[in-house]
Tab-separated table of C-alpha atoms in Angstrom:
chain	number	residue	atom	x	y	z
A	1426	UNK	CA	0.000	0.000	0.000
A	1427	UNK	CA	2.840	2.390	0.834
A	1428	UNK	CA	4.460	1.772	-2.548
A	1429	UNK	CA	1.161	2.515	-4.318
A	1430	UNK	CA	0.844	5.843	-2.511
A	1431	UNK	CA	4.428	6.711	-3.375
A	1432	UNK	CA	3.969	5.803	-7.060
A	1433	UNK	CA	0.770	7.769	-7.569
A	1434	UNK	CA	1.130	10.455	-4.901
A	1435	UNK	CA	1.153	13.375	-7.347
A	1436	UNK	CA	-1.595	11.846	-9.474
A	1437	UNK	CA	-3.824	11.299	-6.436
A	1438	UNK	CA	-3.513	14.982	-5.616
A	1439	UNK	CA	-4.271	16.124	-9.178
A	1440	UNK	CA	-7.201	13.728	-9.446
A	1441	UNK	CA	-8.750	14.968	-6.221
A	1442	UNK	CA	-8.310	18.621	-7.189
A	1443	UNK	CA	-10.454	18.024	-10.263
A	1444	UNK	CA	-12.736	15.442	-8.690
A	1445	UNK	CA	-13.618	17.100	-5.394
A	1446	UNK	CA	-15.996	19.747	-6.812
A	1447	UNK	CA	-17.656	17.054	-8.945
A	1448	UNK	CA	-17.940	14.790	-5.903
A	1449	UNK	CA	-19.435	17.638	-3.876
A	1450	UNK	CA	-22.035	18.415	-6.536
A	1451	UNK	CA	-22.844	14.736	-7.008
A	1452	UNK	CA	-23.154	14.245	-3.277
A	1453	UNK	CA	-25.514	17.203	-3.240
A	1454	UNK	CA	-27.592	15.599	-5.986
A	1455	UNK	CA	-27.606	12.267	-4.183
A	1456	UNK	CA	-28.659	14.041	-0.997
A	1457	UNK	CA	-31.601	15.470	-2.906
A	1458	UNK	CA	-32.489	12.028	-4.291
A	1459	UNK	CA	-32.188	10.581	-0.810
A	1460	UNK	CA	-34.461	13.259	0.654
A	1461	UNK	CA	-36.907	12.837	-2.255
A	1462	UNK	CA	-37.125	9.113	-1.589
A	1463	UNK	CA	-37.560	9.695	2.140
A	1464	UNK	CA	-40.365	12.182	1.412
A	1465	UNK	CA	-42.064	9.815	-1.017
A	1466	UNK	CA	-41.488	6.901	1.379
A	1467	UNK	CA	-43.693	8.704	3.902
A	1468	UNK	CA	-46.554	8.285	1.414
A	1469	UNK	CA	-46.198	4.467	1.570
A	1470	UNK	CA	-44.730	1.469	-0.255
A	1471	UNK	CA	-46.921	1.992	-3.357
A	1472	UNK	CA	-45.631	5.546	-3.854
A	1473	UNK	CA	-42.030	4.447	-3.332
A	1474	UNK	CA	-42.502	1.622	-5.827
A	1475	UNK	CA	-44.013	4.111	-8.315
A	1476	UNK	CA	-40.923	6.317	-8.081
A	1477	UNK	CA	-38.771	3.216	-8.558
A	1478	UNK	CA	-40.671	2.311	-11.726
A	1479	UNK	CA	-40.701	5.891	-13.006
A	1480	UNK	CA	-37.008	6.381	-12.347
A	1481	UNK	CA	-36.180	3.036	-13.937
A	1482	UNK	CA	-37.705	4.216	-17.224
A	1483	UNK	CA	-36.781	7.895	-17.109
A	1484	UNK	CA	-33.191	7.118	-16.130
A	1485	UNK	CA	-32.692	5.354	-19.460
A	1486	UNK	CA	-33.300	8.602	-21.371
A	1487	UNK	CA	-31.475	10.657	-18.776
A	1488	UNK	CA	-28.371	8.497	-19.024
A	1489	UNK	CA	-28.420	8.385	-22.831
A	1490	UNK	CA	-28.542	12.179	-22.835
A	1491	UNK	CA	-25.715	12.343	-20.327
A	1492	UNK	CA	-23.681	10.024	-22.542
A	1493	UNK	CA	-24.152	12.345	-25.515
A	1494	UNK	CA	-22.951	15.329	-23.480
A	1495	UNK	CA	-19.938	13.291	-22.347
A	1496	UNK	CA	-18.554	13.652	-25.871
A	1497	UNK	CA	-17.721	17.276	-25.063
A	1498	UNK	CA	-15.207	17.037	-22.147
A	1499	UNK	CA	-12.607	14.829	-23.930
A	1500	UNK	CA	-12.861	16.919	-27.127
A	1501	UNK	CA	-12.486	20.188	-25.232
A	1502	UNK	CA	-9.696	18.915	-22.958
A	1503	UNK	CA	-7.831	17.460	-25.937
A	1504	UNK	CA	-8.110	20.742	-27.896
A	1505	UNK	CA	-7.041	22.689	-24.803
A	1506	UNK	CA	-4.012	20.442	-24.272
A	1507	UNK	CA	-3.017	20.806	-27.932
A	1508	UNK	CA	-3.471	24.611	-27.801
A	1509	UNK	CA	-6.246	24.586	-30.448
A	1510	UNK	CA	-8.490	27.182	-28.803
A	1511	UNK	CA	-10.708	27.869	-31.843
A	1512	UNK	CA	-11.942	24.292	-31.788
A	1513	UNK	CA	-13.278	24.736	-28.248
A	1514	UNK	CA	-16.013	27.159	-29.363
A	1515	UNK	CA	-16.869	24.919	-32.308
A	1516	UNK	CA	-17.248	21.861	-30.093
A	1517	UNK	CA	-19.452	23.751	-27.635
A	1518	UNK	CA	-21.738	25.129	-30.359
A	1519	UNK	CA	-22.288	21.848	-32.158
A	1520	UNK	CA	-22.695	19.901	-28.914
A	1521	UNK	CA	-25.353	22.322	-27.640
A	1522	UNK	CA	-27.442	21.789	-30.783
A	1523	UNK	CA	-27.153	17.999	-30.594
A	1524	UNK	CA	-28.103	18.001	-26.913
A	1525	UNK	CA	-31.128	20.276	-27.378
A	1526	UNK	CA	-32.513	18.198	-30.246
A	1527	UNK	CA	-32.115	15.049	-28.154
A	1528	UNK	CA	-34.102	16.618	-25.307
A	1529	UNK	CA	-37.036	17.433	-27.606
A	1530	UNK	CA	-37.060	13.886	-28.999
A	1531	UNK	CA	-37.006	12.483	-25.458
A	1532	UNK	CA	-40.050	14.487	-24.375
A	1533	UNK	CA	-42.023	13.251	-27.393
A	1534	UNK	CA	-41.022	9.607	-26.893
A	1535	UNK	CA	-41.786	9.485	-23.153
A	1536	UNK	CA	-45.180	11.154	-23.490
A	1537	UNK	CA	-46.128	8.838	-26.350
A	1538	UNK	CA	-44.975	5.769	-24.398
A	1539	UNK	CA	-46.901	6.413	-21.158
A	1540	UNK	CA	-49.794	4.050	-22.097
A	1541	UNK	CA	-47.267	1.198	-22.456
A	1542	UNK	CA	-46.745	1.132	-18.691
A	1543	UNK	CA	-50.004	-0.784	-18.412
A	1544	UNK	CA	-48.405	-3.741	-20.208
A	1545	UNK	CA	-45.230	-4.212	-18.127
A	1546	UNK	CA	-46.688	-6.609	-15.584
A	1547	UNK	CA	-46.575	-4.065	-12.757
A	1548	UNK	CA	-49.041	-3.421	-9.931
A	1549	UNK	CA	-51.909	-1.187	-11.280
A	1550	UNK	CA	-51.672	1.194	-8.308
A	1551	UNK	CA	-47.959	1.639	-8.934
A	1552	UNK	CA	-48.469	2.232	-12.669
A	1553	UNK	CA	-51.047	4.981	-12.093
A	1554	UNK	CA	-48.688	7.012	-9.914
A	1555	UNK	CA	-45.649	6.258	-12.106
A	1556	UNK	CA	-47.419	7.797	-15.133
A	1557	UNK	CA	-47.919	11.046	-13.268
A	1558	UNK	CA	-44.295	11.029	-12.153
A	1559	UNK	CA	-43.001	10.389	-15.696
A	1560	UNK	CA	-45.142	13.134	-17.256
A	1561	UNK	CA	-43.379	15.917	-15.358
A	1562	UNK	CA	-40.006	14.163	-15.504
A	1563	UNK	CA	-40.188	14.133	-19.315
A	1564	UNK	CA	-40.324	17.924	-19.538
A	1565	UNK	CA	-37.423	18.308	-17.097
A	1566	UNK	CA	-35.035	16.694	-19.606
A	1567	UNK	CA	-34.903	19.954	-21.605
A	1568	UNK	CA	-33.300	22.147	-18.904
A	1569	UNK	CA	-31.285	19.131	-17.746
A	1570	UNK	CA	-29.614	18.712	-21.161
A	1571	UNK	CA	-28.923	22.438	-21.458
A	1572	UNK	CA	-27.291	22.419	-18.037
A	1573	UNK	CA	-25.191	19.359	-18.881
A	1574	UNK	CA	-23.885	21.102	-22.007
A	1575	UNK	CA	-22.482	23.982	-19.961
A	1576	UNK	CA	-21.260	21.611	-17.265
A	1577	UNK	CA	-19.428	19.331	-19.728
A	1578	UNK	CA	-17.827	22.315	-21.445
A	1579	UNK	CA	-16.616	23.754	-18.137
A	1580	UNK	CA	-15.250	20.411	-16.908
A	1581	UNK	CA	-13.462	19.875	-20.219
A	1582	UNK	CA	-11.517	23.065	-19.453
A	1583	UNK	CA	-10.677	21.657	-15.996
A	1584	UNK	CA	-13.050	24.066	-14.236
A	1585	UNK	CA	-15.172	21.849	-12.038
A	1586	UNK	CA	-15.990	24.529	-9.452
A	1587	UNK	CA	-18.700	26.469	-11.315
A	1588	UNK	CA	-20.799	23.386	-12.113
A	1589	UNK	CA	-20.486	22.421	-8.447
A	1590	UNK	CA	-21.865	25.786	-7.330
A	1591	UNK	CA	-24.750	25.588	-9.805
A	1592	UNK	CA	-25.523	21.987	-8.795
A	1593	UNK	CA	-25.554	22.768	-5.074
A	1594	UNK	CA	-27.805	25.789	-5.614
A	1595	UNK	CA	-30.098	23.683	-7.796
A	1596	UNK	CA	-30.169	20.934	-5.178
A	1597	UNK	CA	-31.326	23.371	-2.519
A	1598	UNK	CA	-34.086	24.538	-4.859
A	1599	UNK	CA	-35.012	20.920	-5.536
A	1600	UNK	CA	-35.480	20.113	-1.868
A	1601	UNK	CA	-37.658	23.189	-1.347
A	1602	UNK	CA	-39.778	22.641	-4.450
A	1603	UNK	CA	-40.246	18.932	-3.769
A	1604	UNK	CA	-41.214	19.518	-0.167
A	1605	UNK	CA	-43.721	22.123	-1.309
A	1606	UNK	CA	-45.339	20.170	-4.145
A	1607	UNK	CA	-45.275	16.659	-2.621
A	1608	UNK	CA	-47.027	17.674	0.588
A	1609	UNK	CA	-48.744	20.919	-0.456
A	1610	UNK	CA	-46.574	23.171	1.692
A	1611	UNK	CA	-45.469	26.810	1.289
A	1612	UNK	CA	-48.662	27.655	-0.590
A	1613	UNK	CA	-48.142	25.027	-3.316
A	1614	UNK	CA	-50.767	22.428	-4.335
A	1615	UNK	CA	-50.430	18.917	-2.878
A	1616	UNK	CA	-49.328	16.714	-5.816
A	1617	UNK	CA	-47.913	13.640	-4.078
A	1618	UNK	CA	-45.594	11.549	-6.271
A	1619	UNK	CA	-46.081	13.900	-9.229
A	1620	UNK	CA	-44.905	16.794	-7.054
A	1621	UNK	CA	-41.470	15.204	-6.731
A	1622	UNK	CA	-41.017	15.293	-10.509
A	1623	UNK	CA	-42.558	18.763	-10.886
A	1624	UNK	CA	-40.210	20.134	-8.227
A	1625	UNK	CA	-37.240	18.663	-10.122
A	1626	UNK	CA	-38.438	20.339	-13.330
A	1627	UNK	CA	-38.418	23.745	-11.636
A	1628	UNK	CA	-35.060	23.114	-9.954
A	1629	UNK	CA	-33.355	22.032	-13.201
A	1630	UNK	CA	-34.626	25.164	-14.910
A	1631	UNK	CA	-33.097	27.204	-12.102
A	1632	UNK	CA	-29.756	25.412	-12.518
A	1633	UNK	CA	-29.544	26.550	-16.152
A	1634	UNK	CA	-30.030	30.174	-15.165
A	1635	UNK	CA	-27.468	29.905	-12.380
A	1636	UNK	CA	-24.673	28.300	-14.428
A	1637	UNK	CA	-25.113	30.775	-17.308
A	1638	UNK	CA	-24.894	33.726	-14.927
A	1639	UNK	CA	-21.780	32.249	-13.303
A	1640	UNK	CA	-20.039	31.684	-16.639
A	1641	UNK	CA	-20.837	35.185	-17.855
A	1642	UNK	CA	-18.688	36.421	-14.976
A	1643	UNK	CA	-15.842	33.945	-15.582
A	1644	UNK	CA	-13.752	35.303	-18.453
A	1645	UNK	CA	-11.744	32.153	-19.266
A	1646	UNK	CA	-14.978	30.217	-19.804
A	1647	UNK	CA	-17.263	32.829	-21.356
A	1648	UNK	CA	-14.653	33.845	-23.941
A	1649	UNK	CA	-15.309	30.673	-25.942
A	1650	UNK	CA	-19.096	31.115	-25.788
A	1651	UNK	CA	-19.909	34.795	-26.201
A	1652	UNK	CA	-18.935	35.056	-29.884
A	1653	UNK	CA	-20.353	31.722	-31.053
A	1654	UNK	CA	-22.143	32.061	-34.404
A	1655	UNK	CA	-25.188	29.781	-34.401
A	1656	UNK	CA	-25.889	30.356	-38.098
A	1657	UNK	CA	-22.916	28.341	-39.380
A	1658	UNK	CA	-22.196	24.665	-38.792
A	1659	UNK	CA	-19.772	21.990	-39.920
A	1660	UNK	CA	-21.188	18.497	-40.556
A	1661	UNK	CA	-17.827	16.898	-39.736
A	1662	UNK	CA	-17.972	18.286	-36.187
A	1663	UNK	CA	-21.496	16.945	-35.734
A	1664	UNK	CA	-20.208	13.566	-36.901
A	1665	UNK	CA	-17.253	13.738	-34.520
A	1666	UNK	CA	-19.511	14.506	-31.561
A	1667	UNK	CA	-21.976	11.782	-32.486
A	1668	UNK	CA	-19.217	9.239	-33.189
A	1669	UNK	CA	-17.994	9.800	-29.642
A	1670	UNK	CA	-21.289	10.575	-27.920
A	1671	UNK	CA	-23.528	7.817	-29.297
A	1672	UNK	CA	-21.235	4.911	-28.330
A	1673	UNK	CA	-20.812	6.555	-24.920
A	1674	UNK	CA	-24.597	6.737	-24.637
A	1675	UNK	CA	-24.861	3.091	-25.591
A	1676	UNK	CA	-22.328	2.183	-22.900
A	1677	UNK	CA	-24.353	4.030	-20.299
A	1678	UNK	CA	-27.617	2.706	-21.741
A	1679	UNK	CA	-26.500	-0.894	-21.435
A	1680	UNK	CA	-25.595	-0.348	-17.796
A	1681	UNK	CA	-28.586	1.755	-16.741
A	1682	UNK	CA	-31.029	-0.427	-18.677
A	1683	UNK	CA	-29.651	-3.413	-16.774
A	1684	UNK	CA	-30.468	-1.631	-13.521
A	1685	UNK	CA	-33.820	-0.454	-14.903
A	1686	UNK	CA	-34.526	-3.999	-16.031
A	1687	UNK	CA	-33.638	-5.125	-12.526
A	1688	UNK	CA	-36.296	-2.781	-11.119
A	1689	UNK	CA	-38.874	-4.216	-13.535
A	1690	UNK	CA	-37.925	-7.793	-12.608
A	1691	UNK	CA	-38.169	-6.884	-8.925
A	1692	UNK	CA	-41.653	-5.513	-9.644
A	1693	UNK	CA	-42.614	-8.829	-11.234
A	1694	UNK	CA	-41.643	-10.539	-7.989
A	1695	UNK	CA	-43.775	-8.154	-5.898
A	1696	UNK	CA	-44.260	-4.557	-4.799
A	1697	UNK	CA	-42.420	-5.124	-1.492
A	1698	UNK	CA	-39.405	-6.428	-3.431
A	1699	UNK	CA	-39.600	-3.439	-5.776
A	1700	UNK	CA	-39.719	-1.003	-2.862
A	1701	UNK	CA	-36.746	-2.752	-1.226
A	1702	UNK	CA	-34.879	-2.667	-4.531
A	1703	UNK	CA	-35.461	1.096	-4.724
A	1704	UNK	CA	-34.012	1.564	-1.239
A	1705	UNK	CA	-30.884	-0.480	-2.029
A	1706	UNK	CA	-30.385	1.185	-5.418
A	1707	UNK	CA	-30.812	4.648	-3.932
A	1708	UNK	CA	-28.221	3.954	-1.230
A	1709	UNK	CA	-25.840	2.423	-3.766
A	1710	UNK	CA	-26.190	5.459	-6.010
A	1711	UNK	CA	-24.722	7.604	-3.241
A	1712	UNK	CA	-21.379	5.832	-3.435
A	1713	UNK	CA	-21.522	5.449	-7.222
A	1714	UNK	CA	-21.964	9.178	-7.814
A	1715	UNK	CA	-18.922	9.878	-5.660
A	1716	UNK	CA	-16.973	7.662	-8.056
A	1717	UNK	CA	-18.104	9.745	-11.018
A	1718	UNK	CA	-15.984	12.613	-9.704
A	1719	UNK	CA	-12.759	10.634	-10.040
A	1720	UNK	CA	-14.064	9.087	-13.254
A	1721	UNK	CA	-14.517	12.517	-14.832
A	1722	UNK	CA	-11.105	13.550	-13.512
A	1723	UNK	CA	-9.615	10.604	-15.410
A	1724	UNK	CA	-11.411	11.685	-18.605
A	1725	UNK	CA	-10.123	15.249	-18.307
A	1726	UNK	CA	-6.527	14.353	-17.415
A	1727	UNK	CA	-6.241	11.506	-19.943
A	1728	UNK	CA	-7.700	13.715	-22.686
A	1729	UNK	CA	-5.412	16.605	-21.819
A	1730	UNK	CA	-2.286	14.414	-21.799
A	1731	UNK	CA	-3.416	12.859	-25.069
A	1732	UNK	CA	-3.401	16.339	-26.615
A	1733	UNK	CA	0.101	16.878	-25.233
A	1734	UNK	CA	1.185	13.393	-26.452
A	1735	UNK	CA	2.496	12.616	-22.958
A	1736	UNK	CA	1.589	8.928	-22.889
A	1737	UNK	CA	3.300	8.115	-19.577
A	1738	UNK	CA	1.262	10.717	-17.695
A	1739	UNK	CA	-1.780	9.602	-19.656
A	1740	UNK	CA	-1.473	6.064	-18.311
A	1741	UNK	CA	-0.773	7.239	-14.766
A	1742	UNK	CA	-3.823	9.522	-14.904
A	1743	UNK	CA	-6.140	6.619	-15.648
A	1744	UNK	CA	-4.592	3.939	-13.423
A	1745	UNK	CA	-4.244	6.231	-10.418
A	1746	UNK	CA	-7.936	7.173	-10.606
A	1747	UNK	CA	-8.912	3.493	-10.657
A	1748	UNK	CA	-6.718	2.776	-7.628
A	1749	UNK	CA	-8.227	5.702	-5.716
A	1750	UNK	CA	-11.756	4.619	-6.521
A	1751	UNK	CA	-11.016	1.058	-5.433
A	1752	UNK	CA	-9.770	2.244	-2.035
A	1753	UNK	CA	-12.750	4.561	-1.507
A	1754	UNK	CA	-15.270	1.907	-2.474
A	1755	UNK	CA	-13.651	-0.633	-0.140
A	1756	UNK	CA	-14.536	1.682	2.750
A	1757	UNK	CA	-18.145	2.006	1.557
A	1758	UNK	CA	-18.351	-1.757	1.152
A	1759	UNK	CA	-17.495	-2.252	4.809
A	1760	UNK	CA	-19.988	0.431	5.802
A	1761	UNK	CA	-22.824	-1.280	3.917
A	1762	UNK	CA	-22.036	-4.599	5.596
A	1763	UNK	CA	-22.049	-3.086	9.076
A	1764	UNK	CA	-25.135	-0.875	8.607
A	1765	UNK	CA	-27.299	-3.138	6.445
A	1766	UNK	CA	-29.978	-3.454	9.122
A	1767	UNK	CA	-30.107	0.254	9.911
A	1768	UNK	CA	-29.827	2.202	6.643
A	1769	UNK	CA	-33.208	1.008	5.239
A	1770	UNK	CA	-34.931	2.463	8.327
A	1771	UNK	CA	-34.267	5.911	6.874
A	1772	UNK	CA	-36.854	5.228	4.175
A	1773	UNK	CA	-39.659	3.099	5.538
A	1774	UNK	CA	-40.846	1.124	8.576
A	1775	UNK	CA	-42.566	-1.760	6.778
A	1776	UNK	CA	-41.006	-4.963	8.271
A	1777	UNK	CA	-41.297	-6.984	5.047
A	1778	UNK	CA	-39.595	-4.295	2.956
A	1779	UNK	CA	-36.902	-3.749	5.590
A	1780	UNK	CA	-35.956	-7.439	5.706
A	1781	UNK	CA	-35.530	-7.665	1.936
A	1782	UNK	CA	-33.650	-4.337	1.703
A	1783	UNK	CA	-31.214	-5.443	4.402
A	1784	UNK	CA	-30.313	-8.539	2.388
A	1785	UNK	CA	-29.906	-6.560	-0.800
A	1786	UNK	CA	-27.381	-4.260	0.882
A	1787	UNK	CA	-25.103	-7.291	1.298
A	1788	UNK	CA	-25.021	-7.669	-2.479
A	1789	UNK	CA	-24.493	-3.913	-2.837
A	1790	UNK	CA	-21.539	-4.100	-0.454
A	1791	UNK	CA	-19.911	-6.796	-2.588
A	1792	UNK	CA	-20.225	-4.905	-5.874
A	1793	UNK	CA	-18.995	-1.534	-4.552
A	1794	UNK	CA	-15.400	-2.007	-5.759
A	1795	UNK	CA	-16.114	-3.385	-9.271
A	1796	UNK	CA	-18.853	-0.761	-9.730
A	1797	UNK	CA	-16.436	2.073	-9.003
A	1798	UNK	CA	-13.595	0.641	-11.073
A	1799	UNK	CA	-15.708	-0.043	-14.158
A	1800	UNK	CA	-17.077	3.515	-14.378
A	1801	UNK	CA	-13.568	4.968	-13.891
A	1802	UNK	CA	-11.992	2.667	-16.491
A	1803	UNK	CA	-14.773	3.521	-18.921
A	1804	UNK	CA	-14.163	7.237	-18.362
A	1805	UNK	CA	-10.396	6.864	-18.813
A	1806	UNK	CA	-11.007	5.131	-22.155
A	1807	UNK	CA	-13.351	7.979	-23.081
A	1808	UNK	CA	-10.453	10.360	-22.461
A	1809	UNK	CA	-8.573	8.333	-25.085
A	1810	UNK	CA	-11.637	8.807	-27.332
A	1811	UNK	CA	-11.836	5.020	-27.393
A	1812	UNK	CA	-15.540	4.175	-27.245
A	1813	UNK	CA	-16.435	1.397	-29.711
A	1814	UNK	CA	-14.853	-1.652	-28.045
A	1815	UNK	CA	-15.902	-0.461	-24.547
A	1816	UNK	CA	-19.468	-0.323	-25.894
A	1817	UNK	CA	-19.224	-3.992	-26.892
A	1818	UNK	CA	-17.792	-4.849	-23.475
A	1819	UNK	CA	-20.709	-3.207	-21.668
A	1820	UNK	CA	-23.202	-4.902	-23.995
A	1821	UNK	CA	-21.754	-8.338	-23.282
A	1822	UNK	CA	-21.418	-7.719	-19.540
A	1823	UNK	CA	-24.986	-6.629	-18.916
A	1824	UNK	CA	-27.056	-8.148	-21.723
A	1825	UNK	CA	-25.308	-11.513	-22.077
A	1826	UNK	CA	-24.690	-12.019	-18.366
A	1827	UNK	CA	-26.259	-9.421	-16.016
A	1828	UNK	CA	-29.903	-9.245	-17.155
A	1829	UNK	CA	-30.339	-12.956	-18.014
A	1830	UNK	CA	-28.897	-14.039	-14.662
A	1831	UNK	CA	-31.150	-11.537	-12.849
A	1832	UNK	CA	-34.248	-12.747	-14.675
A	1833	UNK	CA	-33.746	-16.477	-14.296
A	1834	UNK	CA	-32.398	-16.293	-10.739
A	1835	UNK	CA	-35.303	-14.133	-9.567
A	1836	UNK	CA	-38.242	-15.687	-11.391
A	1837	UNK	CA	-37.236	-19.265	-12.178
A	1838	UNK	CA	-34.788	-20.290	-9.462
A	1839	UNK	CA	-36.787	-18.769	-6.606
A	1840	UNK	CA	-34.189	-16.263	-5.398
A	1841	UNK	CA	-36.552	-13.290	-5.725
A	1842	UNK	CA	-34.993	-9.845	-5.279
A	1843	UNK	CA	-31.681	-11.440	-4.282
A	1844	UNK	CA	-31.499	-13.145	-7.667
A	1845	UNK	CA	-31.983	-9.755	-9.323
A	1846	UNK	CA	-28.902	-8.417	-7.573
A	1847	UNK	CA	-26.876	-11.536	-8.264
A	1848	UNK	CA	-27.126	-10.733	-11.978
A	1849	UNK	CA	-26.096	-7.117	-11.402
A	1850	UNK	CA	-23.069	-8.278	-9.437
A	1851	UNK	CA	-21.869	-10.653	-12.173
A	1852	UNK	CA	-22.302	-8.002	-14.891
A	1853	UNK	CA	-20.286	-5.443	-12.938
A	1854	UNK	CA	-17.398	-7.823	-12.278
A	1855	UNK	CA	-17.090	-8.722	-15.966
A	1856	UNK	CA	-17.318	-5.081	-17.095
A	1857	UNK	CA	-14.721	-3.860	-14.573
A	1858	UNK	CA	-12.229	-6.593	-15.489
A	1859	UNK	CA	-12.388	-6.144	-19.258
A	1860	UNK	CA	-12.438	-2.319	-19.258
A	1861	UNK	CA	-9.466	-2.089	-16.891
A	1862	UNK	CA	-7.532	-4.582	-19.006
A	1863	UNK	CA	-8.259	-2.618	-22.193
A	1864	UNK	CA	-7.086	0.713	-20.786
A	1865	UNK	CA	-3.904	-0.852	-19.425
A	1866	UNK	CA	-3.040	-2.521	-22.754
A	1867	UNK	CA	-3.864	0.526	-24.902
A	1868	UNK	CA	-1.920	2.986	-22.762
A	1869	UNK	CA	1.045	0.576	-22.458
A	1870	UNK	CA	1.230	0.180	-26.242
A	1871	UNK	CA	1.147	3.950	-26.680
A	1872	UNK	CA	4.141	4.257	-24.349
A	1873	UNK	CA	6.113	1.339	-25.774
A	1874	UNK	CA	5.621	2.199	-29.455
A	1875	UNK	CA	5.057	5.971	-29.181
A	1876	UNK	CA	2.296	5.774	-31.804
A	1877	UNK	CA	-1.005	7.530	-32.269
A	1878	UNK	CA	-4.218	6.507	-30.573
A	1879	UNK	CA	-5.796	5.409	-33.844
A	1880	UNK	CA	-2.897	3.088	-34.655
A	1881	UNK	CA	-2.960	1.650	-31.165
A	1882	UNK	CA	-6.696	1.018	-31.270
A	1883	UNK	CA	-6.491	-0.693	-34.637
A	1884	UNK	CA	-3.755	-3.052	-33.431
A	1885	UNK	CA	-5.462	-4.041	-30.199
A	1886	UNK	CA	-9.030	-5.281	-30.123
A	1887	UNK	CA	-9.874	-6.276	-26.533
């Protein structure tokens, strides 16, 4: 352990400098989600299950959109490292158009698909509330995508502080709005489950206003935005963004759809199992979102060193972030084991739900380390602009192993909700192993042969 600290001491410091504001903003968001679930949990197991179902479906679109915006940080950081400042404005402009169009398509698709919820084998009471939740959530994707565009641009230029400020401010708004509209407080109408989504819509709109105002007063960021000409576009830049963003979206889709599928399978077992699944997933998301800070740090640093053609630092940037995440997640793993009987009490007091949730936290404790490593390895590869093979890896991990094991273990082998999480655990282990191996081999070849990324990718498949 001492030798690891000595080897990556400087990298650990640089990673944390970039990651800490992202971690803080993500922790703020998770705090909001936690409070939202606690608020909804007070309405009963049916309401909590409805949020689980609604989130399982909405998260698919949310994550795909996030994946598209993730094309921007490596492009911006690479251009910044290479000193090609004119490209930064071009990347921002074209990315903003792509992201806005995606948000409009998402709204149309979700609203058109609401009647399909009746045919998913879910409890009718749960479906009724989930429809209301999804209606307002659909509209919130528009401000969410606009915010992510500015956030991704800022993080690509290694400024992670402004997005953190905007996120924290938005999170405070979210808590206030959700409290008001769920329970009918502060003069607002009582909307129950739908109020949680409506409050998020208002909060996300506020986040857009906040981050724009902050950037207008930050010269090094606003300089690339203020003179953007939205009347002229280059198809090749659209293609570059989509070639990077769509595979990234697919990677995230395969993972989130596995977790969304897990929520659906849990609902097929029963509403108590679905409510318990929501509790365990919500707690697990706290630790996962902390990992995304170091994951984004690896994207930024790898992309920047790629632009500088410093392949040794490039490799250290990625590996050090994975090591840090592994150590952090080991601590959370122990915490979940020790507190498995107490953490679910935060949400609900139903004995049946509590018993199942406690058991699921054991599975969550086991997959903490591979979950953190796989998202960091995936982000490091994104910094290399290597997205096609990682997409195949995530497809195989979750669709060939994760989802099938969850389905058959839960519904055919009698393991119930525990079988659902067994499949998730297997998928994460496979994904983490293969993605880490790919980054190590690619970066090592770049050092040994001192060749371009494209040549390295073509020579090495898995």
